[in-house]
Amino acid sequence: NAGVTQTPKFQVLKTGQSMTLQCAQDMNHEYMSWYRQDPGMGLRLIHYSVGAGITDQGEVPNGYNVSRSTTEDFPLRLLSAAPSQTSVYFCASSRRGPSSSYNSPLHFGNGTRLTVT
Amino acid sequence: AQRVTQPEKLLSVFKGAPVELKCNYSYSGSPELFWYVQYSRQRLQLLLRHISRESIKGFTADLNKGETSFHLKKPFAQEEDSAMYYCALSGVEYGNKLVFGAGTILRVKS
């Protein structure tokens, strides 16, 4: 199993451009999520999904869209990139959800380093 | 609002010394606490969960509801413990969200 695969690994955008960060998992996990990692702020949840066709907002959803048309894929779209979106983005999945009762830890991808100039 | 606080950005200790990475939380219900770790050039991964009450790689963490803390401890640090450590919080009242602290870099010196 490849686990959680994120593409691209690096990306540079100009302000106002749009792009999609790809995330795919081959573990048949129901739960998928996107985080951004910023120095001094840790990991902040952008959006998450508990199954195909279902998405919900996290702590910092503004400027980002997601969709979950299949169990495997959970792309993150930046509609109009801003310098404040310069960050490292992590996709993570788990069998059911992060709750201890599910006994399904998050599996993380390797991250996408995005720079917006 | 739920919150996870890791007061130290960097903790530097000598090999063989005890380690304590602090984590305090704010949560109105019954919290679920986790420690995740990111070693150099590796993916972020789960280290341990409070519900398991287990020791992983010599690390333990006890949930103290009175002090609202979930500190990570190891009696004798090893160089391979050097990594970024994140405390994380979830719970029934928070649905399917896992909230992370800002993280602490642990540096073990030889």
mmCIF file of C-alpha atoms in Angstrom:
data_model
loop_
_atom_site.group_PDB
_atom_site.id
_atom_site.type_symbol
_atom_site.label_atom_id
_atom_site.label_comp_id
_atom_site.label_asym_id
_atom_site.label_seq_id
_atom_site.Cartn_x
_atom_site.Cartn_y
_atom_site.Cartn_z
ATOM 1 C CA ASN A 1 0.000 0.000 0.000
ATOM 2 C CA ALA A 2 1.231 3.487 -0.821
ATOM 3 C CA GLY A 3 -0.766 4.960 2.057
ATOM 4 C CA VAL A 4 -1.576 8.645 1.620
ATOM 5 C CA THR A 5 -0.111 10.235 -1.492
ATOM 6 C CA GLN A 6 0.046 13.983 -1.990
ATOM 7 C CA THR A 7 0.972 15.812 -5.178
ATOM 8 C CA PRO A 8 2.744 18.029 -5.943
ATOM 9 C CA LYS A 9 5.503 18.127 -3.329
ATOM 10 C CA PHE A 10 6.343 21.748 -4.067
ATOM 11 C CA GLN A 11 4.412 24.535 -5.770
ATOM 12 C CA VAL A 12 4.922 28.230 -6.331
ATOM 13 C CA LEU A 13 1.926 30.367 -7.256
ATOM 14 C CA LYS A 14 1.361 34.008 -7.977
ATOM 15 C CA THR A 15 -1.290 35.917 -6.093
ATOM 16 C CA GLY A 16 -4.680 35.305 -7.649
ATOM 17 C CA GLN A 17 -3.838 32.024 -9.330
ATOM 18 C CA SER A 18 -5.844 28.918 -8.570
ATOM 19 C CA MET A 19 -4.687 25.369 -8.157
ATOM 20 C CA THR A 20 -5.632 21.998 -6.736
ATOM 21 C CA LEU A 21 -3.611 19.989 -4.257
ATOM 22 C CA GLN A 22 -4.173 16.305 -4.789
ATOM 23 C CA CYS A 23 -4.586 13.692 -2.068
ATOM 24 C CA ALA A 24 -5.243 9.998 -2.587
ATOM 25 C CA GLN A 25 -5.308 7.060 -0.191
ATOM 26 C CA ASP A 26 -5.447 3.360 -0.944
ATOM 27 C CA MET A 27 -6.439 2.089 2.499
ATOM 28 C CA ASN A 28 -10.214 2.378 1.972
ATOM 29 C CA HIS A 29 -10.383 4.964 4.735
ATOM 30 C CA GLU A 30 -13.689 6.726 5.245
ATOM 31 C CA TYR A 31 -12.226 9.803 6.945
ATOM 32 C CA MET A 32 -9.956 12.293 5.172
ATOM 33 C CA SER A 33 -8.770 15.732 6.170
ATOM 34 C CA TRP A 34 -6.559 18.627 5.182
ATOM 35 C CA TYR A 35 -4.293 20.553 7.552
ATOM 36 C CA ARG A 36 -1.937 23.443 7.093
ATOM 37 C CA GLN A 37 1.245 23.662 9.128
ATOM 38 C CA ASP A 38 2.646 27.075 10.022
ATOM 39 C CA PRO A 39 5.514 27.921 12.404
ATOM 40 C CA GLY A 40 4.275 28.658 15.890
ATOM 41 C CA MET A 41 0.727 27.636 15.032
ATOM 42 C CA GLY A 42 1.042 23.919 14.607
ATOM 43 C CA LEU A 43 -1.408 22.056 12.429
ATOM 44 C CA ARG A 44 -4.756 23.684 11.711
ATOM 45 C CA LEU A 45 -7.662 21.813 10.202
ATOM 46 C CA ILE A 46 -8.928 23.246 6.926
ATOM 47 C CA HIS A 47 -11.634 20.788 5.800
ATOM 48 C CA TYR A 48 -12.514 17.185 6.456
ATOM 49 C CA SER A 49 -14.726 14.447 5.126
ATOM 50 C CA VAL A 50 -16.309 11.460 6.843
ATOM 51 C CA GLY A 51 -17.147 9.694 3.599
ATOM 52 C CA ALA A 52 -17.752 10.080 -0.110
ATOM 53 C CA GLY A 53 -20.115 12.951 -0.817
ATOM 54 C CA ILE A 54 -19.735 14.465 2.670
ATOM 55 C CA THR A 55 -17.460 17.361 3.563
ATOM 56 C CA ASP A 56 -17.311 19.836 6.428
ATOM 57 C CA GLN A 57 -15.329 22.854 7.495
ATOM 58 C CA GLY A 58 -12.470 22.845 9.948
ATOM 59 C CA GLU A 59 -10.839 25.739 11.804
ATOM 60 C CA VAL A 60 -9.532 27.705 8.799
ATOM 61 C CA PRO A 61 -11.689 26.945 5.731
ATOM 62 C CA ASN A 62 -11.744 30.383 4.086
ATOM 63 C CA GLY A 63 -10.136 30.456 0.657
ATOM 64 C CA TYR A 64 -10.268 26.693 0.222
ATOM 65 C CA ASN A 65 -12.761 24.285 -1.328
ATOM 66 C CA VAL A 66 -12.910 20.503 -1.159
ATOM 67 C CA SER A 67 -14.933 17.718 -2.661
ATOM 68 C CA ARG A 68 -15.147 13.982 -2.029
ATOM 69 C CA SER A 69 -16.522 12.255 -5.072
ATOM 70 C CA THR A 70 -14.735 8.985 -4.328
ATOM 71 C CA THR A 71 -13.508 7.264 -1.184
ATOM 72 C CA GLU A 72 -9.911 7.437 -2.399
ATOM 73 C CA ASP A 73 -9.532 11.099 -3.376
ATOM 74 C CA PHE A 74 -9.874 14.351 -1.459
ATOM 75 C CA PRO A 75 -8.533 17.307 -3.482
ATOM 76 C CA LEU A 76 -8.051 20.738 -1.952
ATOM 77 C CA ARG A 77 -8.689 23.731 -4.207
ATOM 78 C CA LEU A 78 -7.285 27.200 -3.728
ATOM 79 C CA LEU A 79 -9.642 29.498 -5.589
ATOM 80 C CA SER A 80 -7.513 32.655 -5.646
ATOM 81 C CA ALA A 81 -4.158 32.198 -3.960
ATOM 82 C CA ALA A 82 -2.976 34.760 -1.420
ATOM 83 C CA PRO A 83 0.423 35.140 0.289
ATOM 84 C CA SER A 84 -1.268 34.207 3.572
ATOM 85 C CA GLN A 85 -1.791 30.740 2.123
ATOM 86 C CA THR A 86 1.930 30.111 1.947
ATOM 87 C CA SER A 87 2.278 27.021 4.098
ATOM 88 C CA VAL A 88 2.906 23.299 4.199
ATOM 89 C CA TYR A 89 -0.270 21.340 3.549
ATOM 90 C CA PHE A 90 -0.877 17.868 4.910
ATOM 91 C CA CYS A 91 -3.552 15.421 3.942
ATOM 92 C CA ALA A 92 -4.469 12.762 6.492
ATOM 93 C CA SER A 93 -6.873 9.839 6.523
ATOM 94 C CA SER A 94 -8.152 7.296 8.997
ATOM 95 C CA ARG A 95 -10.420 4.269 8.895
ATOM 96 C CA ARG A 96 -13.334 6.054 10.541
ATOM 97 C CA GLY A 97 -12.326 9.219 12.376
ATOM 98 C CA PRO A 98 -9.882 10.614 14.934
ATOM 99 C CA SER A 99 -11.919 9.668 17.970
ATOM 100 C CA SER A 100 -10.247 7.147 20.270
ATOM 101 C CA SER A 101 -13.382 5.050 20.207
ATOM 102 C CA TYR A 102 -12.703 4.265 16.566
ATOM 103 C CA ASN A 103 -9.137 3.158 17.265
ATOM 104 C CA SER A 104 -8.079 4.540 13.901
ATOM 105 C CA PRO A 105 -5.122 6.919 14.009
ATOM 106 C CA LEU A 106 -4.551 9.498 11.315
ATOM 107 C CA HIS A 107 -2.205 8.491 8.498
ATOM 108 C CA PHE A 108 -0.456 11.491 7.011
ATOM 109 C CA GLY A 109 0.904 12.237 3.588
ATOM 110 C CA ASN A 110 4.349 13.723 3.012
ATOM 111 C CA GLY A 111 3.024 17.225 2.599
ATOM 112 C CA THR A 112 2.925 19.886 -0.121
ATOM 113 C CA ARG A 113 5.023 23.002 0.363
ATOM 114 C CA LEU A 114 3.179 25.926 -1.223
ATOM 115 C CA THR A 115 4.596 29.401 -1.737
ATOM 116 C CA VAL A 116 2.412 32.255 -2.929
ATOM 117 C CA THR A 117 4.247 35.352 -4.147
ATOM 118 C CA ALA B 1 -13.528 26.910 22.455
ATOM 119 C CA GLN B 2 -11.315 23.917 22.651
ATOM 120 C CA ARG B 3 -7.647 24.521 22.707
ATOM 121 C CA VAL B 4 -4.342 22.711 23.050
ATOM 122 C CA THR B 5 -1.350 24.539 24.466
ATOM 123 C CA GLN B 6 2.235 23.401 24.178
ATOM 124 C CA PRO B 7 4.187 26.128 25.959
ATOM 125 C CA GLU B 8 7.656 25.161 24.750
ATOM 126 C CA LYS B 9 8.685 25.645 21.139
ATOM 127 C CA LEU B 10 12.019 23.945 21.730
ATOM 128 C CA LEU B 11 13.201 21.582 24.432
ATOM 129 C CA SER B 12 16.861 20.689 24.465
ATOM 130 C CA VAL B 13 18.182 17.925 26.761
ATOM 131 C CA PHE B 14 21.249 15.748 27.031
ATOM 132 C CA LYS B 15 21.181 12.069 26.204
ATOM 133 C CA GLY B 16 20.179 10.077 29.267
ATOM 134 C CA ALA B 17 18.349 12.987 30.910
ATOM 135 C CA PRO B 18 14.612 12.844 31.670
ATOM 136 C CA VAL B 19 12.219 14.444 29.221
ATOM 137 C CA GLU B 20 8.860 16.074 29.818
ATOM 138 C CA LEU B 21 6.973 17.689 26.950
ATOM 139 C CA LYS B 22 4.117 19.748 28.301
ATOM 140 C CA CYS B 23 0.590 19.792 26.964
ATOM 141 C CA ASN B 24 -2.402 21.565 28.504
ATOM 142 C CA TYR B 25 -5.879 21.512 27.090
ATOM 143 C CA SER B 26 -9.180 23.275 27.390
ATOM 144 C CA TYR B 27 -12.277 21.150 26.841
ATOM 145 C CA SER B 28 -15.703 21.107 28.396
ATOM 146 C CA GLY B 29 -16.483 17.402 28.084
ATOM 147 C CA SER B 30 -14.471 14.180 28.254
ATOM 148 C CA PRO B 31 -11.322 14.792 26.220
ATOM 149 C CA GLU B 32 -9.468 12.371 24.019
ATOM 150 C CA LEU B 33 -5.770 13.168 23.962
ATOM 151 C CA PHE B 34 -3.040 12.042 21.601
ATOM 152 C CA TRP B 35 0.629 12.595 20.954
ATOM 153 C CA TYR B 36 1.824 12.640 17.336
ATOM 154 C CA VAL B 37 5.487 12.749 16.320
ATOM 155 C CA GLN B 38 7.332 13.798 13.192
ATOM 156 C CA TYR B 39 10.897 12.546 12.856
ATOM 157 C CA SER B 40 13.228 14.157 10.341
ATOM 158 C CA ARG B 41 12.274 13.222 6.775
ATOM 159 C CA GLN B 42 9.401 11.038 7.982
ATOM 160 C CA ARG B 43 5.652 11.456 8.006
ATOM 161 C CA LEU B 44 3.741 12.662 10.996
ATOM 162 C CA GLN B 45 2.560 9.600 12.914
ATOM 163 C CA LEU B 46 0.686 8.662 16.055
ATOM 164 C CA LEU B 47 2.901 8.056 19.086
ATOM 165 C CA LEU B 48 0.333 7.247 21.738
ATOM 166 C CA ARG B 49 -3.261 7.769 22.913
ATOM 167 C CA HIS B 50 -4.364 8.417 26.464
ATOM 168 C CA ILE B 51 -7.060 5.778 26.247
ATOM 169 C CA SER B 52 -4.488 3.041 25.636
ATOM 170 C CA ARG B 53 -2.421 3.848 28.728
ATOM 171 C CA GLU B 54 0.564 2.324 26.980
ATOM 172 C CA SER B 55 4.277 3.036 26.749
ATOM 173 C CA ILE B 56 5.641 3.562 23.280
ATOM 174 C CA LYS B 57 9.401 3.873 22.679
ATOM 175 C CA GLY B 58 9.731 4.474 26.422
ATOM 176 C CA PHE B 59 7.300 7.411 26.370
ATOM 177 C CA THR B 60 4.246 7.614 28.594
ATOM 178 C CA ALA B 61 1.562 10.247 29.060
ATOM 179 C CA ASP B 62 -1.052 10.443 31.769
ATOM 180 C CA LEU B 63 -4.249 12.399 31.423
ATOM 181 C CA ASN B 64 -4.659 14.659 34.467
ATOM 182 C CA LYS B 65 -8.184 16.053 34.345
ATOM 183 C CA GLY B 66 -7.657 18.157 37.449
ATOM 184 C CA GLU B 67 -4.745 20.017 35.899
ATOM 185 C CA THR B 68 -6.102 19.576 32.343
ATOM 186 C CA SER B 69 -2.735 18.266 31.238
ATOM 187 C CA PHE B 70 -1.385 15.426 29.142
ATOM 188 C CA HIS B 71 2.378 15.741 29.486
ATOM 189 C CA LEU B 72 4.638 13.349 27.567
ATOM 190 C CA LYS B 73 7.447 11.831 29.621
ATOM 191 C CA LYS B 74 10.461 9.625 29.147
ATOM 192 C CA PRO B 75 12.935 8.840 31.934
ATOM 193 C CA PHE B 76 16.054 8.638 29.761
ATOM 194 C CA ALA B 77 16.220 10.532 26.477
ATOM 195 C CA GLN B 78 17.915 9.027 23.446
ATOM 196 C CA GLU B 79 19.299 10.834 20.403
ATOM 197 C CA GLU B 80 16.753 9.136 18.148
ATOM 198 C CA ASP B 81 13.971 10.821 20.147
ATOM 199 C CA SER B 82 14.848 14.124 18.491
ATOM 200 C CA ALA B 83 11.729 15.159 16.575
ATOM 201 C CA MET B 84 8.742 17.480 16.498
ATOM 202 C CA TYR B 85 6.022 16.431 18.934
ATOM 203 C CA TYR B 86 2.399 17.496 18.671
ATOM 204 C CA CYS B 87 -0.268 17.115 21.309
ATOM 205 C CA ALA B 88 -3.762 16.707 19.868
ATOM 206 C CA LEU B 89 -7.307 16.755 21.202
ATOM 207 C CA SER B 90 -10.570 15.261 20.090
ATOM 208 C CA GLY B 91 -13.846 14.309 21.742
ATOM 209 C CA VAL B 92 -17.474 13.541 21.257
ATOM 210 C CA GLU B 93 -18.486 17.172 21.555
ATOM 211 C CA TYR B 94 -15.975 18.106 18.903
ATOM 212 C CA GLY B 95 -17.284 15.623 16.387
ATOM 213 C CA ASN B 96 -14.744 14.394 13.900
ATOM 214 C CA LYS B 97 -12.160 17.099 14.370
ATOM 215 C CA LEU B 98 -8.679 16.593 15.747
ATOM 216 C CA VAL B 99 -7.121 19.799 17.059
ATOM 217 C CA PHE B 100 -3.349 20.088 17.341
ATOM 218 C CA GLY B 101 -1.123 22.193 19.523
ATOM 219 C CA ALA B 102 1.689 24.320 18.115
ATOM 220 C CA GLY B 103 4.229 21.551 18.602
ATOM 221 C CA THR B 104 7.494 21.216 20.519
ATOM 222 C CA ILE B 105 10.844 20.426 18.942
ATOM 223 C CA LEU B 106 12.779 17.990 21.099
ATOM 224 C CA ARG B 107 16.514 18.059 20.600
ATOM 225 C CA VAL B 108 18.567 15.406 22.368
ATOM 226 C CA LYS B 109 22.247 16.253 22.539
ATOM 227 C CA SER B 110 25.020 13.718 22.913
#
